[in-house]
């Protein structure tokens, strides 16, 4: 399946496998387009892993893609309704595609968990962790999803 992914998507997967959370991994994969330095990007996305603070809500990979899209396409003008509408439409399209391809964009659904939240302590990144979780693959998927959207915009 990796052959289907771009270099950027594989970079997101590699960031996750280096220990960055899912949101950080995807946001960092777009550092050349967002203008964020490494430290700022990792701090900005630090609390969004595990479905936002391990609450198992919106998948961190999707959140990272949204953050990257915000920085690439968003407007800083609070009264700019047209660009805000366009951004929201792109995010809704990404959410629709993400859910269609994966069954949901909710972390606990993707991980087949029944609990609403997890302990705030991150799991140890062991070989078993990577084998039982789809998170590495989801990082690549989300980065590819955003990259495809950006290519379509051009």
Tab-separated table of C-alpha atoms in Angstrom:
chain	number	residue	atom	x	y	z
A	1	UNK	CA	0.000	0.000	0.000
A	2	UNK	CA	2.936	2.356	0.612
A	3	UNK	CA	3.612	2.490	-3.136
A	4	UNK	CA	0.364	4.442	-3.505
A	5	UNK	CA	1.574	7.192	-1.180
A	6	UNK	CA	3.529	10.288	-2.083
A	7	UNK	CA	6.820	11.210	-0.464
A	8	UNK	CA	4.942	13.708	1.713
A	9	UNK	CA	2.534	11.040	2.933
A	10	UNK	CA	5.390	8.679	3.727
A	11	UNK	CA	7.088	11.531	5.570
A	12	UNK	CA	3.997	11.923	7.788
A	13	UNK	CA	4.090	8.205	8.532
A	14	UNK	CA	7.795	8.405	9.363
A	15	UNK	CA	7.240	11.331	11.744
A	16	UNK	CA	4.657	9.268	13.612
A	17	UNK	CA	7.004	6.320	13.775
A	18	UNK	CA	9.687	8.630	15.236
A	19	UNK	CA	7.376	9.295	18.201
A	20	UNK	CA	5.428	12.390	17.175
A	21	UNK	CA	1.698	12.198	17.781
A	22	UNK	CA	-0.653	11.715	14.850
A	23	UNK	CA	-1.588	15.383	14.525
A	24	UNK	CA	2.032	16.536	14.748
A	25	UNK	CA	3.109	13.989	12.140
A	26	UNK	CA	0.666	15.227	9.515
A	27	UNK	CA	1.218	18.922	10.238
A	28	UNK	CA	5.010	18.476	10.095
A	29	UNK	CA	4.732	16.789	6.695
A	30	UNK	CA	3.504	20.116	5.288
A	31	UNK	CA	6.137	22.320	6.933
A	32	UNK	CA	7.388	23.522	3.556
A	33	UNK	CA	3.915	24.884	2.779
A	34	UNK	CA	2.725	26.124	6.185
A	35	UNK	CA	5.672	28.332	7.055
A	36	UNK	CA	5.834	26.908	10.570
A	37	UNK	CA	9.181	25.970	11.997
A	38	UNK	CA	9.536	22.486	13.477
A	39	UNK	CA	9.248	23.531	17.128
A	40	UNK	CA	6.191	25.739	16.593
A	41	UNK	CA	4.411	23.044	14.590
A	42	UNK	CA	5.089	20.359	17.178
A	43	UNK	CA	3.957	22.584	20.042
A	44	UNK	CA	0.830	23.738	18.208
A	45	UNK	CA	-0.266	20.154	17.507
A	46	UNK	CA	0.949	18.626	20.792
A	47	UNK	CA	-2.465	18.424	22.476
A	48	UNK	CA	-4.362	17.092	19.472
A	49	UNK	CA	-3.002	13.543	19.435
A	50	UNK	CA	-5.212	10.609	20.344
A	51	UNK	CA	-8.357	12.320	19.155
A	52	UNK	CA	-7.601	15.557	21.060
A	53	UNK	CA	-5.793	14.863	24.312
A	54	UNK	CA	-6.529	11.134	24.072
A	55	UNK	CA	-10.261	11.838	24.353
A	56	UNK	CA	-10.648	9.675	21.246
A	57	UNK	CA	-12.749	12.250	19.409
A	58	UNK	CA	-11.762	13.615	15.955
A	59	UNK	CA	-8.773	11.685	14.611
A	60	UNK	CA	-5.539	13.588	15.139
A	61	UNK	CA	-4.397	12.852	11.599
A	62	UNK	CA	-7.489	14.602	10.270
A	63	UNK	CA	-6.954	17.500	12.690
A	64	UNK	CA	-3.348	17.834	11.503
A	65	UNK	CA	-4.530	17.964	7.895
A	66	UNK	CA	-7.056	20.660	8.825
A	67	UNK	CA	-4.369	22.681	10.618
A	68	UNK	CA	-2.103	22.464	7.580
A	69	UNK	CA	-4.946	23.466	5.258
A	70	UNK	CA	-5.783	26.409	7.536
A	71	UNK	CA	-2.219	27.686	7.321
A	72	UNK	CA	-1.995	27.121	3.572
A	73	UNK	CA	-5.423	28.409	2.509
A	74	UNK	CA	-6.996	30.188	5.455
A	75	UNK	CA	-7.560	33.904	5.813
A	76	UNK	CA	-6.550	36.018	8.798
A	77	UNK	CA	-9.372	38.476	8.106
A	78	UNK	CA	-12.310	37.660	10.433
A	79	UNK	CA	-14.733	39.364	8.053
A	80	UNK	CA	-13.660	37.458	4.946
A	81	UNK	CA	-16.745	35.244	4.574
A	82	UNK	CA	-16.008	33.952	1.083
A	83	UNK	CA	-12.595	32.497	1.904
A	84	UNK	CA	-13.940	31.132	5.199
A	85	UNK	CA	-16.782	29.428	3.309
A	86	UNK	CA	-14.327	27.964	0.810
A	87	UNK	CA	-12.097	26.671	3.609
A	88	UNK	CA	-15.039	25.126	5.455
A	89	UNK	CA	-16.213	23.480	2.224
A	90	UNK	CA	-12.762	21.933	1.698
A	91	UNK	CA	-12.678	20.658	5.276
A	92	UNK	CA	-16.161	19.194	4.934
A	93	UNK	CA	-15.110	17.488	1.705
A	94	UNK	CA	-12.023	16.053	3.410
A	95	UNK	CA	-14.209	14.829	6.298
A	96	UNK	CA	-16.661	13.214	3.877
A	97	UNK	CA	-13.860	11.483	1.973
A	98	UNK	CA	-12.063	10.441	5.171
A	99	UNK	CA	-15.233	8.883	6.612
A	100	UNK	CA	-16.099	7.227	3.305
A	101	UNK	CA	-12.660	5.638	3.041
A	102	UNK	CA	-12.245	4.712	6.717
A	103	UNK	CA	-15.760	4.366	8.125
A	104	UNK	CA	-15.387	7.366	10.434
A	105	UNK	CA	-13.125	10.271	11.320
A	106	UNK	CA	-13.561	9.610	15.041
A	107	UNK	CA	-10.468	8.187	16.740
A	108	UNK	CA	-12.236	5.638	18.944
A	109	UNK	CA	-14.150	4.268	15.946
A	110	UNK	CA	-10.948	3.927	13.930
A	111	UNK	CA	-9.304	2.114	16.854
A	112	UNK	CA	-12.410	0.003	17.611
A	113	UNK	CA	-12.581	1.324	21.173
A	114	UNK	CA	-15.749	1.440	23.236
A	115	UNK	CA	-14.559	3.912	25.877
A	116	UNK	CA	-15.118	7.641	25.399
A	117	UNK	CA	-11.614	8.599	26.514
A	118	UNK	CA	-8.334	7.020	27.458
A	119	UNK	CA	-5.852	7.664	30.214
A	120	UNK	CA	-3.972	10.897	29.559
A	121	UNK	CA	-0.714	8.940	29.604
A	122	UNK	CA	0.429	8.108	26.069
A	123	UNK	CA	1.067	4.459	25.264
A	124	UNK	CA	4.655	3.301	24.908
A	125	UNK	CA	5.730	3.108	21.282
A	126	UNK	CA	6.736	-0.528	21.023
A	127	UNK	CA	6.730	-2.802	17.967
A	128	UNK	CA	3.443	-4.257	19.273
A	129	UNK	CA	1.927	-0.756	19.459
A	130	UNK	CA	2.652	-0.153	15.778
A	131	UNK	CA	1.341	-3.598	14.796
A	132	UNK	CA	-2.048	-3.217	16.476
A	133	UNK	CA	-2.818	0.407	15.631
A	134	UNK	CA	-3.648	1.901	12.239
A	135	UNK	CA	-2.219	5.291	13.241
A	136	UNK	CA	0.940	5.151	11.089
A	137	UNK	CA	-1.145	4.312	8.070
A	138	UNK	CA	-3.710	6.989	8.963
A	139	UNK	CA	-0.924	9.597	9.073
A	140	UNK	CA	0.070	8.689	5.525
A	141	UNK	CA	-3.560	8.555	4.426
A	142	UNK	CA	-4.429	12.010	5.835
A	143	UNK	CA	-1.337	13.647	4.383
A	144	UNK	CA	-2.164	12.117	1.000
A	145	UNK	CA	-5.784	13.225	1.267
A	146	UNK	CA	-4.743	16.834	1.856
A	147	UNK	CA	-2.045	16.722	-0.794
A	148	UNK	CA	-4.601	15.464	-3.326
A	149	UNK	CA	-6.996	18.255	-2.366
A	150	UNK	CA	-4.292	20.870	-2.791
A	151	UNK	CA	-3.294	19.461	-6.188
A	152	UNK	CA	-6.944	19.609	-7.303
A	153	UNK	CA	-7.105	23.286	-6.309
A	154	UNK	CA	-4.252	24.225	-8.627
